[in-house]
mmCIF file of C-alpha atoms in Angstrom:
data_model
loop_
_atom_site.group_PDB
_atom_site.id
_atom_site.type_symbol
_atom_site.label_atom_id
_atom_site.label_comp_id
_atom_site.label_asym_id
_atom_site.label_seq_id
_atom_site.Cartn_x
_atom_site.Cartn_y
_atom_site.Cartn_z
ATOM 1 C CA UNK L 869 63.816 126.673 76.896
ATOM 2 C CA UNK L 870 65.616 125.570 73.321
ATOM 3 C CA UNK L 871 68.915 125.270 75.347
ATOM 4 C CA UNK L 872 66.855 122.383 78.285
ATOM 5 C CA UNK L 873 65.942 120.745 75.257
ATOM 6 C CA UNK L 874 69.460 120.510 73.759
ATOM 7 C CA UNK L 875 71.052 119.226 77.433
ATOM 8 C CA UNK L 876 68.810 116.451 76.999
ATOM 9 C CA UNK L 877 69.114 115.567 73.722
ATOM 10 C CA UNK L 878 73.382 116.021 74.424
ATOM 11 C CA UNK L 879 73.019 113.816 77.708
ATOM 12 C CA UNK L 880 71.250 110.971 75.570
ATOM 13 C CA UNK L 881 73.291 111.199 73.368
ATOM 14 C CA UNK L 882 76.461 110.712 75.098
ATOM 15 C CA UNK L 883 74.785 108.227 77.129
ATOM 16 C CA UNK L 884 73.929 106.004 73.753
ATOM 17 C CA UNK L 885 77.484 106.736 72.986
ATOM 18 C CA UNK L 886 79.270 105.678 76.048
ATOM 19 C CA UNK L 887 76.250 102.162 76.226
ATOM 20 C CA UNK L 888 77.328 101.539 72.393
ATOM 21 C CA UNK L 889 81.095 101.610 73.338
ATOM 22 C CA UNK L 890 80.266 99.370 76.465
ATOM 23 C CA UNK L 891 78.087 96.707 74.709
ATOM 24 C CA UNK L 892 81.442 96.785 71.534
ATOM 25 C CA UNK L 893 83.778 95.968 74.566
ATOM 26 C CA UNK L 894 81.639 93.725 76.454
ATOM 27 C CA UNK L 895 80.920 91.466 73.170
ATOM 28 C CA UNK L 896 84.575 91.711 72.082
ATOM 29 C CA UNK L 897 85.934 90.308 75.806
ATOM 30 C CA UNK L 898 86.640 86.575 76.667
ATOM 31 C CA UNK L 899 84.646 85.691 79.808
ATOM 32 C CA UNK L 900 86.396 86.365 82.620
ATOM 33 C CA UNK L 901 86.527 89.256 85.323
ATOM 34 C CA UNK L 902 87.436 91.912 82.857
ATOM 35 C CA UNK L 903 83.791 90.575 81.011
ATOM 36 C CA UNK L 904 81.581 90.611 84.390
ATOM 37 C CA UNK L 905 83.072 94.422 85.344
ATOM 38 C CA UNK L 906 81.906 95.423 81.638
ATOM 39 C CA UNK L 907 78.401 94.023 82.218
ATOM 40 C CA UNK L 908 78.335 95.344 85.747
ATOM 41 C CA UNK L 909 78.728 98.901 83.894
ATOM 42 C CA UNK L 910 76.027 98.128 81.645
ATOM 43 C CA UNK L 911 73.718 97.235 84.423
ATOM 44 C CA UNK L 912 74.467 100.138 85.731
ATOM 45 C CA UNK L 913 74.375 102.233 83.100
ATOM 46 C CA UNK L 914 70.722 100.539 82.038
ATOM 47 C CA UNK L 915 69.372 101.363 85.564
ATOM 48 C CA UNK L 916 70.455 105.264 85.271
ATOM 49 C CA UNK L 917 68.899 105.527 81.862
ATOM 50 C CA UNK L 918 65.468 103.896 83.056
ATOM 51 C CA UNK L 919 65.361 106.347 86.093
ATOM 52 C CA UNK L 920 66.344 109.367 84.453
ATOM 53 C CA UNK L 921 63.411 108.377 81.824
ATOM 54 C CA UNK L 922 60.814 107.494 84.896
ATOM 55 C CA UNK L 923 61.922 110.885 86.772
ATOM 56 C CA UNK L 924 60.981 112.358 83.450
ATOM 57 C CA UNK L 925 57.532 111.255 82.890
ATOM 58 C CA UNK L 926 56.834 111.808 86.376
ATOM 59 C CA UNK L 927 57.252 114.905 86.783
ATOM 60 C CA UNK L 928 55.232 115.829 83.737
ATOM 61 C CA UNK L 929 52.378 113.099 85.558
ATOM 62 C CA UNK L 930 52.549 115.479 88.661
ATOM 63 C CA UNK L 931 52.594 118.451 86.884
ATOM 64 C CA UNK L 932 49.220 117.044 85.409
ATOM 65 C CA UNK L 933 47.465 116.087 88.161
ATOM 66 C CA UNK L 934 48.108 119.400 89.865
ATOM 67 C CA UNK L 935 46.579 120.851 87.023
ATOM 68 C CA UNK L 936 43.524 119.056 87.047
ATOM 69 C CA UNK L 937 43.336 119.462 91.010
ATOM 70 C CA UNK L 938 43.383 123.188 90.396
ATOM 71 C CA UNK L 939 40.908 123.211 87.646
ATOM 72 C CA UNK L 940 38.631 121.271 90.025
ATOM 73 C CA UNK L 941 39.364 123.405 92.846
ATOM 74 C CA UNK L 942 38.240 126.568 90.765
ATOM 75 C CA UNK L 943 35.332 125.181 89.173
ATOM 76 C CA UNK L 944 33.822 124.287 92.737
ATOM 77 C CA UNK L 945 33.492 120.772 91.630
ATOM 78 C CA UNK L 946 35.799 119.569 94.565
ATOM 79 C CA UNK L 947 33.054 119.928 96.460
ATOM 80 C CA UNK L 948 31.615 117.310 94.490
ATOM 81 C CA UNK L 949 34.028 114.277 95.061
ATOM 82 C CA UNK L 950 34.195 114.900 98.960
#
C-alpha cells in the first residue's frame, strides 16, 4: 500500500515537473508556431491532470456508495426506499 502511495506522489511529481518546464518554455517563446505547439502541450497536459484527478475521486465516490448500498441492504432498510 506505501509503495501506491509513492507512484502517485512520483507521477505528480514528474507531471508538475514536466508542466513547470512547459509553462518556462512557453513564456520564454516569441509567438509563432513553435509558441501555439507549446500551449497545445499544456492543454494537453492540463486535461490529463484534471482526469487523472476526476478518475481519482470517483472511484473513491463509487467505492462509497457501494458501501452505503450494502449497509442498507443488510440492515433491511432497502426495503424501506422501494
Amino acid at each position: 500500500m506505501h509503495s501506491q502511495t509513492q507512484s502517485h506522489a512520483a507521477f505528480a511529481d514528474t507531471l508538475q515537473a514536466k508542466l513547470g518546464e512547459l509553462v518556462e518554455r512557453a513564456a520564454v517563446a516569441a509567438p509563432g508556431a513553435e509558441r501555439s505547439r507549446l500551449l497545445r502541450w499544456l492543454l494537453v497536459a492540463a486535461a490529463v491532470f484534471v482526469v487523472w484527478r476526476m478518475a481519482r475521486g470517483a472511484r473513491k465516490l463509487l467505492w462509497t456508495m457501494f458501501g452505503i448500498a450494502m449497509a442498507l441492504y443488510w440492515s433491511g432498510a432497502w426495503v424501506l426506499l422501494r
